[in-house]
Amino acid sequence: MSEPSTPHPPGRGMPPGGLAPGTPVAGRFTKWGGGRHWEWVGRYLGADEHGHWWYAPAGTRCARPGMEFVSTSSWVSLAPHEGAYAVGFYLAHREVSVYVDMTTEPQWRRRDVVDADGGADGEGAVEWEVTMVDLDLDVVLTRDGHLFVDDEDEFAEHQVELGYPAEIVALAERWRDLVLASVAAGDEPFASVGHAWLRRADAGESAPVGGR
C-alpha cells in the first residue's frame, strides 16, 4: 500500500542492500517537539516490497518516560518503504493482531554514539536505529477481527498542546484513512505477510520467500 508523497532519499537512510540480518536495531518513537516516547531494541530481519522488518523476541525491554515493561511475547515491526506509519504484528494468543501507529515517515540512521550495552538481551552494540514521531492515531485489528481507530481524543488534544502544524495533521489523517481501508480490505502487508515474518523469526529461520 502506498500513495504518492514528497520524494525522500532512497531507503530513508538505509544503506543500499539493507542491513545484515541479525543487526541490532533500536526502534525509537518520539513525540512532536522532541519528547521521548517508546523505545526498544530488536534485530533486523530483512526487507521485501513492503519495507524493512525487525524482530523483538520475548524478554525485550520497552521503555518510555515514566513507564517500562519486559515483553512476555515476541513481535515484528515494519517500517514501510513509503508511508507515514509503523506497524507491529503480534502472536495468535495476543488480543491485538495488528497495531499501526500513524507517524512521520520512519527514518533509518547510523548512530553517532554506539550504545555498547546492546539492548535488554545484551546482543552487542546498537549501531542503527529507526526513528519516527508518534502522531497519536492508531489503527488496531484485534485477533477476533474487530477493526477500529484509537486515540482520536489524544490526537485532538495534542494538536493544541503540542502545536501540530496543519500539514502534520493532514499527514496523520490521510494515512489513517489509507491504512484503515487497506486493513479492512485485507491488503498486504496487513493480512498475512507480517505474521509470516513473525513465525519465521520465532523459528529462527531466514526471510520469507520474496524477501530481499
Coordinates of N, CA and C in Angstrom, one line a residue:
M1 N 0.8 -1.2 0.0 CA 0.0 0.0 0.0 C 0.9 1.2 0.0
S2 N 0.6 2.2 -0.9 CA 1.4 3.4 -0.9 C 0.5 4.5 -1.6
E3 N 1.0 5.7 -1.5 CA 0.4 6.8 -2.1 C 1.5 7.8 -2.5
P4 N 1.4 8.5 -3.6 CA 2.4 9.5 -4.0 C 2.7 10.4 -2.9
S5 N 3.9 10.7 -2.6 CA 4.3 11.6 -1.5 C 5.5 12.4 -1.8
T6 N 5.9 13.3 -0.9 CA 7.1 14.0 -1.2 C 8.3 13.1 -1.3
P7 N 9.1 13.3 -2.4 CA 10.3 12.4 -2.5 C 11.2 12.4 -1.3
H8 N 11.7 11.3 -1.0 CA 12.6 11.1 0.1 C 13.9 10.4 -0.3
P9 N 15.0 10.5 0.4 CA 16.2 9.8 0.0 C 16.0 8.3 -0.1
P10 N 16.6 7.6 -1.1 CA 16.4 6.2 -1.2 C 16.7 5.5 0.1
G11 N 15.7 4.6 0.5 CA 15.9 3.8 1.8 C 15.7 4.6 3.0
R12 N 15.4 5.9 2.9 CA 15.2 6.8 4.1 C 16.3 6.6 5.1
G13 N 17.5 6.6 4.6 CA 18.7 6.5 5.4 C 19.3 5.1 5.5
M14 N 18.5 4.1 5.0 CA 19.0 2.7 5.0 C 20.1 2.6 3.9
P15 N 21.3 1.9 4.2 CA 22.3 1.8 3.2 C 21.8 0.8 2.1
P16 N 22.4 0.9 0.9 CA 22.0 0.0 -0.2 C 22.1 -1.4 0.2
G17 N 21.0 -2.2 -0.1 CA 21.0 -3.6 0.3 C 20.6 -3.9 1.7
G18 N 20.3 -2.8 2.5 CA 19.8 -3.0 3.8 C 20.9 -3.4 4.8
L19 N 20.5 -3.8 6.0 CA 21.4 -4.2 7.0 C 21.6 -5.7 7.0
A20 N 22.7 -6.2 7.6 CA 22.9 -7.7 7.7 C 21.8 -8.2 8.6
P21 N 21.1 -9.3 8.3 CA 20.2 -9.9 9.2 C 20.8 -10.2 10.6
G22 N 20.1 -9.9 11.6 CA 20.6 -10.1 13.0 C 21.2 -8.8 13.5
T23 N 21.4 -7.8 12.7 CA 21.9 -6.5 13.2 C 21.0 -5.9 14.3
P24 N 21.5 -5.6 15.5 CA 20.6 -4.9 16.5 C 20.1 -3.6 16.0
V25 N 18.9 -3.3 16.2 CA 18.2 -2.1 15.7 C 17.4 -1.5 16.9
A26 N 17.6 -0.3 17.2 CA 16.8 0.4 18.2 C 15.6 1.0 17.5
G27 N 14.4 0.7 17.9 CA 13.2 1.4 17.5 C 13.0 2.5 18.4
R28 N 12.8 3.7 17.9 CA 12.7 4.9 18.8 C 11.6 5.8 18.3
F29 N 10.5 5.8 19.0 CA 9.4 6.8 18.8 C 9.7 8.1 19.6
T30 N 9.4 9.2 19.0 CA 9.4 10.4 19.8 C 8.0 11.1 19.7
K31 N 7.8 12.2 20.5 CA 6.6 13.0 20.4 C 7.0 14.3 19.6
W32 N 6.0 14.9 19.1 CA 6.2 16.2 18.4 C 6.9 17.2 19.3
G33 N 7.9 17.8 18.9 CA 8.7 18.7 19.7 C 9.9 18.1 20.3
G34 N 10.1 16.7 20.1 CA 11.3 16.1 20.6 C 11.3 15.3 21.8
G35 N 10.1 15.2 22.5 CA 10.0 14.4 23.7 C 10.1 12.9 23.4
R36 N 10.7 12.2 24.3 CA 10.9 10.8 24.2 C 9.6 10.0 24.3
H37 N 9.5 8.9 23.6 CA 8.3 8.0 23.7 C 8.8 6.6 23.7
W38 N 8.1 5.6 23.2 CA 8.5 4.2 23.3 C 9.8 3.9 22.6
E39 N 10.7 3.2 23.3 CA 12.0 2.7 22.7 C 12.2 1.3 23.1
W40 N 12.8 0.5 22.2 CA 13.2 -0.8 22.4 C 14.3 -1.2 21.4
V41 N 14.9 -2.4 21.6 CA 15.9 -2.9 20.7 C 15.5 -4.2 20.2
G42 N 15.5 -4.3 18.9 CA 15.2 -5.6 18.2 C 16.4 -6.0 17.3
R43 N 16.1 -7.0 16.4 CA 17.1 -7.5 15.4 C 16.5 -7.3 14.0
Y44 N 17.3 -6.8 13.1 CA 16.9 -6.6 11.8 C 16.7 -8.0 11.1
L45 N 15.6 -8.1 10.3 CA 15.3 -9.3 9.7 C 15.6 -9.3 8.2
G46 N 15.2 -8.2 7.5 CA 15.4 -8.1 6.1 C 14.4 -7.1 5.5
A47 N 14.2 -7.1 4.2 CA 13.3 -6.2 3.5 C 12.5 -7.0 2.4
D48 N 11.4 -6.5 2.1 CA 10.6 -7.0 1.0 C 10.0 -5.8 0.3
E49 N 9.0 -6.1 -0.6 CA 8.4 -5.0 -1.3 C 7.6 -4.0 -0.4
H50 N 7.3 -4.4 0.8 CA 6.6 -3.5 1.7 C 7.5 -2.6 2.6
G51 N 8.7 -3.0 2.9 CA 9.5 -2.2 3.7 C 10.6 -3.1 4.4
H52 N 11.1 -2.5 5.5 CA 12.1 -3.2 6.3 C 11.5 -3.7 7.6
W53 N 11.9 -4.9 8.0 CA 11.4 -5.6 9.1 C 12.4 -5.8 10.2
W54 N 12.0 -5.7 11.5 CA 12.8 -6.1 12.6 C 12.0 -6.8 13.6
Y55 N 12.7 -7.6 14.4 CA 12.1 -8.6 15.3 C 12.5 -8.3 16.8
A56 N 11.5 -8.4 17.7 CA 11.7 -8.2 19.1 C 11.3 -9.5 19.8
P57 N 12.2 -10.3 20.3 CA 11.8 -11.6 21.0 C 11.2 -11.3 22.3
A58 N 10.5 -12.4 22.8 CA 10.1 -12.3 24.2 C 11.2 -11.9 25.1
G59 N 11.0 -11.1 26.1 CA 12.0 -10.6 27.0 C 12.6 -9.3 26.6
T60 N 12.1 -8.7 25.5 CA 12.5 -7.4 25.1 C 12.0 -6.3 26.1
R61 N 12.9 -5.4 26.5 CA 12.5 -4.3 27.4 C 12.0 -3.1 26.5
C62 N 10.8 -2.7 26.9 CA 10.2 -1.5 26.2 C 10.1 -0.4 27.3
A63 N 10.5 0.8 26.9 CA 10.5 1.9 27.9 C 10.1 3.2 27.3
R64 N 9.4 4.1 28.1 CA 9.2 5.5 27.7 C 9.3 6.2 29.1
P65 N 9.3 7.5 29.0 CA 9.4 8.2 30.3 C 8.3 7.9 31.3
G66 N 8.6 7.4 32.4 CA 7.6 7.1 33.5 C 7.1 5.7 33.4
M67 N 7.5 4.9 32.4 CA 6.9 3.6 32.2 C 7.9 2.6 31.5
E68 N 7.9 1.4 31.9 CA 8.7 0.4 31.2 C 8.2 -1.0 31.5
F69 N 8.4 -1.9 30.6 CA 8.0 -3.3 30.9 C 8.8 -4.2 30.0
V70 N 8.8 -5.5 30.4 CA 9.5 -6.5 29.6 C 8.5 -7.4 28.9
S71 N 8.5 -7.5 27.6 CA 7.5 -8.2 26.9 C 7.6 -9.7 27.2
T72 N 6.4 -10.3 27.3 CA 6.3 -11.7 27.6 C 6.2 -12.5 26.3
S73 N 6.0 -11.8 25.1 CA 5.9 -12.5 23.8 C 6.6 -11.6 22.8
S74 N 6.8 -12.3 21.6 CA 7.6 -11.6 20.6 C 6.7 -10.8 19.6
W75 N 7.3 -10.0 18.8 CA 6.5 -9.3 17.7 C 7.5 -8.9 16.6
V76 N 7.0 -8.6 15.5 CA 7.8 -8.0 14.4 C 7.2 -6.6 14.1
S77 N 8.1 -5.7 13.7 CA 7.7 -4.4 13.3 C 8.1 -4.1 11.8
L78 N 7.4 -3.3 11.2 CA 7.6 -2.9 9.8 C 7.7 -1.4 9.7
A79 N 8.8 -0.9 9.1 CA 8.9 0.5 8.6 C 8.8 0.5 7.1
P80 N 7.7 1.0 6.6 CA 7.4 0.9 5.2 C 8.4 1.7 4.3
H81 N 8.6 1.2 3.1 CA 9.4 2.0 2.1 C 8.7 3.4 1.9
E82 N 7.4 3.4 1.8 CA 6.7 4.6 1.6 C 5.4 4.6 2.5
G83 N 5.3 5.7 3.3 CA 4.1 5.8 4.1 C 4.5 6.4 5.5
A84 N 3.5 7.1 6.1 CA 3.8 7.7 7.4 C 3.1 6.9 8.5
Y85 N 3.7 5.7 8.7 CA 3.2 4.8 9.7 C 4.2 3.8 10.1
A86 N 4.0 3.1 11.2 CA 4.9 1.9 11.6 C 3.9 0.9 12.1
V87 N 4.2 -0.4 11.9 CA 3.3 -1.5 12.2 C 3.9 -2.5 13.1
G88 N 3.1 -3.0 14.1 CA 3.5 -4.2 14.9 C 2.6 -5.3 14.6
F89 N 3.2 -6.5 14.5 CA 2.4 -7.8 14.3 C 2.6 -8.7 15.4
Y90 N 1.6 -9.3 16.0 CA 1.6 -10.0 17.3 C 1.1 -11.4 17.2
L91 N 1.5 -12.2 18.2 CA 1.2 -13.6 18.2 C -0.3 -13.9 18.3
A92 N -0.6 -15.2 18.0 CA -2.0 -15.6 18.0 C -2.7 -15.4 19.3
H93 N -2.0 -15.6 20.4 CA -2.6 -15.6 21.7 C -2.8 -14.1 22.2
R94 N -2.3 -13.2 21.5 CA -2.4 -11.8 21.9 C -3.8 -11.2 21.5
E95 N -4.4 -10.3 22.3 CA -5.6 -9.7 21.9 C -5.5 -8.9 20.6
V96 N -4.4 -8.2 20.5 CA -4.2 -7.4 19.3 C -3.4 -8.2 18.3
S97 N -3.8 -8.2 17.0 CA -3.1 -8.9 16.0 C -2.2 -7.9 15.2
V98 N -2.8 -6.8 14.8 CA -2.0 -5.8 14.1 C -2.3 -4.4 14.7
Y99 N -1.2 -3.7 14.9 CA -1.3 -2.3 15.5 C -0.5 -1.4 14.7
V100 N -1.1 -0.4 14.1 CA -0.5 0.6 13.2 C -0.5 1.9 13.8
D101 N 0.7 2.5 14.1 CA 0.9 3.8 14.6 C 1.0 4.8 13.4
M102 N 0.2 5.9 13.4 CA 0.4 6.9 12.5 C 1.6 7.8 13.0
T103 N 2.5 8.0 12.1 CA 3.8 8.7 12.5 C 4.2 9.6 11.3
T104 N 5.3 10.3 11.6 CA 6.1 10.8 10.4 C 6.7 9.7 9.7
E105 N 7.3 9.9 8.5 CA 7.9 8.8 7.8 C 9.1 8.3 8.6
P106 N 9.1 7.0 8.8 CA 10.3 6.4 9.6 C 11.6 6.7 8.8
Q107 N 12.6 7.0 9.6 CA 13.9 7.3 9.1 C 15.0 6.4 9.8
W108 N 15.8 5.8 8.9 CA 16.9 4.9 9.4 C 18.2 5.8 9.5
R109 N 19.0 5.6 10.6 CA 20.2 6.3 10.6 C 21.2 5.5 11.5
R110 N 22.5 5.7 11.1 CA 23.6 5.1 11.9 C 23.8 6.1 13.1
R111 N 23.9 5.5 14.3 CA 24.0 6.3 15.5 C 25.4 7.0 15.5
D112 N 25.5 8.2 16.0 CA 26.7 8.9 16.2 C 27.6 8.3 17.3
V113 N 26.8 7.9 18.4 CA 27.5 7.2 19.5 C 26.9 5.9 19.6
V114 N 27.7 4.8 19.6 CA 27.2 3.5 19.6 C 26.9 3.1 21.1
D115 N 25.7 2.5 21.3 CA 25.4 2.0 22.6 C 26.0 0.6 22.8
A116 N 27.1 0.6 23.6 CA 27.9 -0.6 23.8 C 27.2 -1.6 24.6
D117 N 26.1 -1.2 25.3 CA 25.4 -2.2 26.2 C 24.5 -3.1 25.4
G118 N 24.3 -2.8 24.1 CA 23.3 -3.6 23.3 C 21.9 -3.2 23.7
G119 N 21.1 -4.2 24.0 CA 19.7 -3.9 24.4 C 19.4 -4.7 25.7
A120 N 18.1 -5.0 25.9 CA 17.7 -5.7 27.0 C 18.3 -7.1 27.0
D121 N 18.5 -7.7 25.8 CA 19.1 -9.0 25.7 C 20.6 -9.0 25.5
G122 N 21.3 -7.8 25.6 CA 22.7 -7.8 25.6 C 23.3 -8.3 24.3
E123 N 22.7 -8.1 23.1 CA 23.2 -8.6 21.9 C 24.1 -7.7 21.2
G124 N 25.2 -7.2 21.9 CA 26.2 -6.4 21.2 C 25.8 -5.0 21.0
A125 N 26.7 -4.2 20.3 CA 26.5 -2.8 20.2 C 25.3 -2.5 19.3
V126 N 24.5 -1.4 19.6 CA 23.4 -1.0 18.8 C 23.9 0.2 18.0
E127 N 24.1 0.0 16.7 CA 24.7 1.0 15.8 C 23.7 1.7 15.0
W128 N 22.5 1.0 14.8 CA 21.5 1.5 13.9 C 20.2 1.7 14.7
E129 N 19.4 2.7 14.2 CA 18.1 2.9 14.8 C 17.1 3.4 13.7
V130 N 15.9 3.2 13.9 CA 14.8 3.7 13.1 C 13.9 4.6 14.0
T131 N 13.7 5.8 13.5 CA 13.0 6.8 14.4 C 11.8 7.4 13.6
M132 N 10.8 7.7 14.4 CA 9.6 8.3 13.8 C 8.9 9.1 14.9
V133 N 8.2 10.1 14.6 CA 7.4 10.9 15.5 C 6.0 10.3 15.6
D134 N 5.6 9.9 16.8 CA 4.3 9.3 17.0 C 3.2 10.4 16.9
L135 N 2.2 10.2 16.1 CA 1.1 11.2 15.9 C -0.2 10.7 16.4
D136 N -0.1 9.9 17.4 CA -1.3 9.5 18.3 C -2.2 8.5 17.7
L137 N -2.7 8.8 16.4 CA -3.7 8.0 15.8 C -3.2 6.6 15.6
D138 N -4.0 5.6 15.9 CA -3.6 4.2 15.7 C -4.8 3.4 15.0
V139 N -4.4 2.6 14.1 CA -5.4 1.6 13.5 C -5.1 0.3 14.1
V140 N -6.1 -0.3 14.8 CA -5.9 -1.5 15.5 C -6.9 -2.6 15.0
L141 N -6.3 -3.8 14.8 CA -7.1 -5.0 14.4 C -6.9 -6.0 15.5
T142 N -8.0 -6.5 16.1 CA -7.9 -7.4 17.2 C -7.9 -8.9 16.6
R143 N -7.6 -9.8 17.4 CA -7.5 -11.2 17.0 C -8.9 -11.7 16.5
D144 N -9.9 -11.2 17.1 CA -11.3 -11.6 16.7 C -11.9 -10.8 15.5
G145 N -11.0 -9.9 14.9 CA -11.4 -9.2 13.7 C -12.0 -7.9 13.9
H146 N -12.0 -7.4 15.1 CA -12.5 -6.0 15.4 C -11.5 -5.0 14.9
L147 N -11.9 -4.1 14.1 CA -11.1 -3.1 13.5 C -11.5 -1.7 13.9
F148 N -10.6 -0.9 14.5 CA -11.0 0.5 14.9 C -9.8 1.4 15.0
V149 N -10.2 2.7 15.1 CA -9.2 3.8 15.2 C -9.1 4.2 16.7
D150 N -7.9 4.2 17.2 CA -7.7 4.5 18.6 C -7.1 5.9 18.8
D151 N -7.3 6.5 20.0 CA -6.6 7.7 20.4 C -6.9 8.9 19.6
E152 N -8.1 9.0 19.1 CA -8.6 10.2 18.4 C -8.7 11.4 19.3
D153 N -9.0 11.1 20.6 CA -9.1 12.2 21.5 C -7.7 12.8 21.8
E154 N -6.8 11.9 22.0 CA -5.4 12.4 22.2 C -4.9 13.2 21.0
F155 N -5.2 12.7 19.8 CA -4.8 13.4 18.6 C -5.3 14.9 18.6
A156 N -6.6 15.0 19.0 CA -7.2 16.3 19.0 C -6.6 17.2 20.1
E157 N -6.3 16.6 21.3 CA -5.6 17.4 22.4 C -4.2 17.8 22.0
H158 N -3.5 16.9 21.3 CA -2.1 17.3 21.0 C -2.0 18.3 19.9
Q159 N -3.0 18.4 19.0 CA -3.0 19.4 18.0 C -2.9 20.8 18.7
V160 N -3.4 20.9 19.9 CA -3.4 22.2 20.6 C -2.2 22.2 21.5
E161 N -2.0 21.2 22.4 CA -0.9 21.1 23.4 C 0.5 21.1 22.8
L162 N 0.6 20.3 21.7 CA 2.0 20.2 21.1 C 2.1 21.1 19.8
G163 N 1.0 21.7 19.4 CA 1.1 22.6 18.3 C 1.4 22.0 16.9
Y164 N 0.7 20.9 16.6 CA 0.9 20.2 15.3 C 0.6 21.2 14.2
P165 N 1.5 21.3 13.2 CA 1.3 22.1 12.0 C 0.1 21.5 11.2
A166 N -0.5 22.3 10.4 CA -1.6 21.8 9.6 C -1.2 20.6 8.7
E167 N 0.0 20.7 8.2 CA 0.4 19.6 7.3 C 0.7 18.3 8.0
I168 N 1.0 18.4 9.3 CA 1.2 17.2 10.1 C -0.2 16.6 10.4
V169 N -1.1 17.4 10.8 CA -2.5 16.9 11.0 C -3.0 16.2 9.8
A170 N -2.8 16.8 8.6 CA -3.3 16.3 7.3 C -2.6 15.0 7.0
L171 N -1.3 14.9 7.3 CA -0.5 13.7 7.1 C -1.1 12.5 7.9
A172 N -1.3 12.7 9.2 CA -1.8 11.7 10.1 C -3.2 11.2 9.6
E173 N -4.0 12.2 9.3 CA -5.4 11.8 8.9 C -5.4 11.1 7.6
R174 N -4.6 11.5 6.6 CA -4.5 10.8 5.3 C -4.1 9.4 5.5
W175 N -3.0 9.2 6.2 CA -2.5 7.8 6.4 C -3.4 6.9 7.3
R176 N -4.1 7.6 8.2 CA -5.1 6.8 9.0 C -6.1 6.2 8.1
D177 N -6.6 7.1 7.2 CA -7.7 6.6 6.2 C -7.2 5.6 5.3
L178 N -6.0 5.8 4.7 CA -5.4 4.8 3.8 C -5.2 3.4 4.5
V179 N -4.6 3.5 5.7 CA -4.3 2.2 6.4 C -5.6 1.5 6.8
L180 N -6.6 2.3 7.3 CA -7.8 1.7 7.8 C -8.5 1.0 6.6
A181 N -8.5 1.6 5.4 CA -9.1 1.0 4.3 C -8.4 -0.3 3.8
S182 N -7.0 -0.2 3.9 CA -6.2 -1.4 3.5 C -6.4 -2.6 4.4
V183 N -6.4 -2.3 5.7 CA -6.6 -3.4 6.7 C -8.0 -4.0 6.5
A184 N -9.0 -3.1 6.3 CA -10.4 -3.6 6.2 C -10.5 -4.5 4.9
A185 N -9.7 -4.1 3.9 CA -9.8 -4.9 2.6 C -8.9 -6.1 2.6
G186 N -8.1 -6.3 3.6 CA -7.3 -7.5 3.7 C -6.0 -7.3 2.8
D187 N -5.6 -6.1 2.5 CA -4.5 -5.9 1.7 C -3.2 -6.2 2.5
E188 N -2.2 -6.6 1.7 CA -0.9 -6.8 2.4 C -0.2 -5.4 2.5
P189 N 0.7 -5.3 3.5 CA 1.2 -6.4 4.3 C 0.4 -6.7 5.6
F190 N -0.8 -6.2 5.7 CA -1.6 -6.3 6.9 C -2.3 -7.7 7.1
A191 N -2.5 -8.4 6.0 CA -3.3 -9.6 6.0 C -2.5 -10.8 6.6
S192 N -1.4 -11.2 5.9 CA -0.7 -12.4 6.3 C 0.8 -12.2 6.3
V193 N 1.3 -11.3 5.5 CA 2.8 -11.1 5.3 C 3.5 -10.9 6.7
G194 N 3.0 -9.9 7.5 CA 3.6 -9.6 8.7 C 3.7 -10.8 9.7
H195 N 2.6 -11.6 9.8 CA 2.6 -12.7 10.7 C 3.5 -13.9 10.1
A196 N 3.7 -13.9 8.8 CA 4.7 -14.9 8.2 C 6.1 -14.5 8.7
W197 N 6.4 -13.2 8.6 CA 7.7 -12.8 9.1 C 7.9 -13.2 10.6
L198 N 6.9 -13.0 11.4 CA 7.0 -13.3 12.8 C 7.1 -14.8 13.0
R199 N 6.4 -15.6 12.4 CA 6.5 -17.1 12.6 C 7.9 -17.5 12.2
R200 N 8.5 -17.0 11.1 CA 9.8 -17.4 10.7 C 10.9 -16.9 11.7
A201 N 10.7 -15.7 12.2 CA 11.7 -15.1 13.1 C 11.6 -15.9 14.4
D202 N 10.5 -16.3 14.9 CA 10.3 -17.1 16.1 C 11.0 -18.5 15.9
A203 N 10.9 -19.0 14.7 CA 11.5 -20.3 14.4 C 13.0 -20.2 14.1
G204 N 13.5 -19.0 14.1 CA 15.0 -18.8 13.8 C 15.3 -19.0 12.3
E205 N 14.3 -18.9 11.4 CA 14.5 -19.1 10.0 C 14.9 -17.8 9.3
S206 N 15.3 -17.9 8.0 CA 15.6 -16.8 7.2 C 14.4 -16.1 6.8
A207 N 14.6 -15.0 6.0 CA 13.5 -14.2 5.5 C 12.5 -15.0 4.7
P208 N 11.2 -14.7 4.7 CA 10.3 -15.4 3.9 C 10.6 -15.3 2.4
V209 N 10.1 -16.3 1.6 CA 10.3 -16.2 0.2 C 9.8 -14.9 -0.3
G210 N 10.6 -14.3 -1.2 CA 10.2 -13.0 -1.7 C 10.8 -11.8 -1.0
G211 N 11.4 -12.1 0.2 CA 12.2 -11.1 0.9 C 13.5 -10.8 0.2
R212 N 14.1 -9.7 0.5 CA 15.4 -9.4 -0.1 C 16.3 -8.7 0.9

